[in-house]
XYZ file of N, CA and C in Angstrom:
246
model
N 45.279 -32.584 74.484
C 45.045 -31.977 75.790
C 45.605 -30.555 75.776
N 44.891 -29.652 76.404
C 45.361 -28.280 76.553
C 46.010 -28.121 77.921
N 46.936 -27.191 77.999
C 47.551 -26.895 79.293
C 46.479 -26.400 80.261
N 46.656 -26.752 81.544
C 45.797 -26.205 82.593
C 46.356 -24.838 82.976
N 45.608 -23.802 82.728
C 46.077 -22.476 83.108
C 46.374 -22.448 84.600
N 47.527 -21.905 84.953
C 47.900 -21.792 86.350
C 48.616 -22.998 86.905
N 48.934 -23.984 86.078
C 49.648 -25.169 86.561
C 51.111 -24.814 86.831
N 51.836 -24.456 85.785
C 53.228 -24.030 85.929
C 54.234 -25.129 86.177
N 53.811 -26.387 86.221
C 54.736 -27.480 86.526
C 55.903 -27.546 85.547
N 55.638 -27.291 84.261
C 56.698 -27.360 83.257
C 57.651 -26.177 83.364
N 57.305 -25.184 84.159
C 58.161 -24.021 84.387
C 58.887 -24.105 85.731
N 58.668 -25.198 86.442
C 59.282 -25.383 87.756
C 60.130 -26.655 87.795
N 59.542 -27.791 87.467
C 60.198 -29.084 87.672
C 61.426 -29.333 86.800
N 61.352 -29.126 85.483
C 62.511 -29.487 84.658
C 63.580 -28.404 84.652
N 64.807 -28.841 84.349
C 65.865 -27.870 84.091
C 65.677 -27.349 82.677
N 66.122 -26.139 82.438
C 66.095 -25.545 81.106
C 67.493 -25.012 80.860
N 68.167 -25.563 79.870
C 69.567 -25.191 79.640
C 69.728 -23.974 78.741
N 68.697 -23.604 78.014
C 68.807 -22.442 77.143
C 68.507 -21.161 77.916
N 69.030 -20.044 77.439
C 68.791 -18.770 78.121
C 67.312 -18.411 78.155
N 66.929 -17.795 79.249
C 65.577 -17.285 79.465
C 65.758 -15.812 79.826
N 64.934 -14.908 79.331
C 65.078 -13.516 79.765
C 65.091 -13.423 81.292
N 66.147 -12.841 81.817
C 66.321 -12.735 83.264
C 67.063 -13.911 83.876
N 67.281 -14.955 83.090
C 68.010 -16.150 83.535
C 68.940 -16.571 82.378
N 70.015 -15.839 82.177
C 70.860 -16.068 80.997
C 71.503 -17.453 80.926
N 71.594 -18.144 82.038
C 72.172 -19.487 82.056
C 71.111 -20.575 82.152
N 69.864 -20.229 81.873
C 68.775 -21.181 82.016
C 68.376 -21.308 83.477
N 67.785 -22.456 83.823
C 67.367 -22.650 85.216
C 67.556 -24.103 85.621
N 67.914 -24.325 86.873
C 68.040 -25.707 87.356
C 66.670 -26.325 87.638
N 66.642 -27.626 87.662
C 65.419 -28.356 87.982
C 64.924 -27.953 89.367
N 63.621 -27.815 89.490
C 63.014 -27.498 90.775
C 62.945 -26.027 91.112
N 63.565 -25.189 90.319
C 63.529 -23.744 90.559
C 62.462 -23.115 89.672
N 61.669 -22.219 90.230
C 60.672 -21.501 89.423
C 61.367 -20.657 88.380
N 60.841 -20.668 87.181
C 61.324 -19.767 86.148
C 60.977 -18.342 86.555
N 61.896 -17.438 86.333
C 61.663 -16.032 86.676
C 60.511 -15.443 85.873
N 60.185 -16.063 84.747
C 59.104 -15.578 83.900
C 57.737 -16.146 84.278
N 57.675 -16.925 85.334
C 56.414 -17.481 85.817
C 55.813 -16.493 86.820
N 54.624 -15.987 86.522
C 54.047 -14.978 87.412
C 53.373 -15.619 88.633
N 52.798 -14.803 89.476
C 52.178 -15.298 90.717
C 50.982 -16.209 90.468
N 50.402 -16.116 89.277
C 49.275 -16.985 88.915
C 49.745 -18.218 88.144
N 51.066 -18.470 88.146
C 51.676 -19.591 87.413
C 51.388 -19.530 85.914
N 51.445 -18.335 85.367
C 51.316 -18.124 83.934
C 52.624 -17.541 83.416
N 53.001 -17.942 82.206
C 54.251 -17.479 81.612
C 54.107 -16.041 81.124
N 54.998 -15.179 81.600
C 54.958 -13.777 81.210
C 55.443 -13.556 79.781
N 56.147 -14.536 79.197
C 56.654 -14.366 77.832
C 56.024 -15.373 76.858
N 54.895 -15.941 77.231
C 54.195 -16.895 76.367
C 53.903 -16.237 75.027
N 54.258 -16.930 73.951
C 54.002 -16.438 72.603
C 54.974 -15.392 72.105
N 55.956 -15.028 72.913
C 56.931 -14.028 72.499
C 58.177 -14.707 71.931
N 58.881 -14.028 71.030
C 60.023 -14.657 70.366
C 61.194 -14.988 71.289
N 61.299 -14.345 72.443
C 62.421 -14.643 73.341
C 62.113 -15.782 74.304
N 60.943 -16.392 74.160
C 60.617 -17.589 74.952
C 61.463 -18.741 74.418
N 62.124 -19.502 75.297
C 62.971 -20.603 74.823
C 62.183 -21.612 73.968
N 62.842 -22.132 72.951
C 62.215 -23.100 72.046
C 61.720 -24.321 72.812
N 62.488 -24.766 73.806
C 62.077 -25.952 74.569
C 60.731 -25.710 75.261
N 60.489 -24.499 75.675
C 59.213 -24.168 76.318
C 58.088 -24.166 75.286
N 58.349 -23.553 74.146
C 57.338 -23.489 73.090
C 56.994 -24.867 72.541
N 57.956 -25.776 72.558
C 57.759 -27.104 71.983
C 57.089 -28.081 72.951
N 57.037 -27.754 74.240
C 56.394 -28.649 75.199
C 54.906 -28.695 74.930
N 54.366 -29.878 74.845
C 52.933 -30.064 74.625
C 52.345 -30.818 75.810
N 51.265 -30.292 76.334
C 50.587 -30.955 77.450
C 50.123 -32.342 77.017
N 50.261 -33.293 77.920
C 49.885 -34.674 77.653
C 49.313 -35.256 78.945
N 48.210 -35.967 78.844
C 47.555 -36.493 80.036
C 48.496 -37.366 80.870
N 49.369 -38.154 80.210
C 50.288 -39.018 80.947
C 51.297 -38.219 81.768
N 51.645 -37.048 81.308
C 52.615 -36.215 82.028
C 51.914 -35.248 82.970
N 50.852 -34.636 82.494
C 50.199 -33.579 83.258
C 49.138 -34.083 84.227
N 48.545 -35.220 83.909
C 47.500 -35.749 84.777
C 46.362 -34.767 84.950
N 45.738 -34.777 86.113
C 44.599 -33.881 86.350
C 44.863 -32.861 87.446
N 46.073 -32.888 88.035
C 46.400 -31.900 89.065
C 47.802 -31.344 88.831
N 48.029 -30.167 89.352
C 49.346 -29.539 89.243
C 50.401 -30.374 89.964
N 50.047 -30.901 91.125
C 51.021 -31.699 91.886
C 51.406 -32.965 91.130
N 50.445 -33.603 90.475
C 50.755 -34.788 89.675
C 51.773 -34.419 88.596
N 51.552 -33.308 87.899
C 52.464 -32.871 86.847
C 53.862 -32.590 87.408
N 53.935 -31.931 88.541
C 55.232 -31.664 89.184
C 55.931 -32.981 89.490
N 55.212 -33.928 90.061
C 55.798 -35.224 90.433
C 56.317 -35.976 89.213
N 55.535 -36.029 88.151
C 55.957 -36.756 86.941
C 57.147 -36.066 86.288
N 57.080 -34.753 86.143
C 58.186 -34.032 85.507
C 59.459 -34.103 86.347
N 59.318 -34.090 87.661
C 60.485 -34.235 88.536
C 61.114 -35.615 88.353
N 60.282 -36.640 88.270
C 60.775 -38.003 88.049
C 61.465 -38.112 86.694
N 60.861 -37.581 85.661
C 61.484 -37.611 84.327
C 62.815 -36.874 84.331
N 62.863 -35.749 85.011
C 64.109 -34.975 85.106
C 65.198 -35.807 85.780
N 64.848 -36.535 86.827
C 65.846 -37.328 87.552
C 66.365 -38.482 86.717
N 65.587 -38.931 85.737
C 65.997 -40.042 84.884
C 66.903 -39.595 83.729
N 66.991 -38.297 83.502
C 67.807 -37.813 82.385
C 69.100 -37.190 82.849
């Protein structure tokens, strides 16, 4: 499965503990990443300063479903379990 352009759920729902440009302490769960633009696209996609955890995330139908809200809900639930 390919990412749905403009979804952004993986840049909002989970916490990210590694530094992100503009967010040196990472980001808490539920907060938009500062690198997520108004169209929910990553401004540093494919760049070397993008956190490894972001680069390693792979879209999956079970996690992403068919809507952005579904992805937010699943990722939020997974975050709460960890």
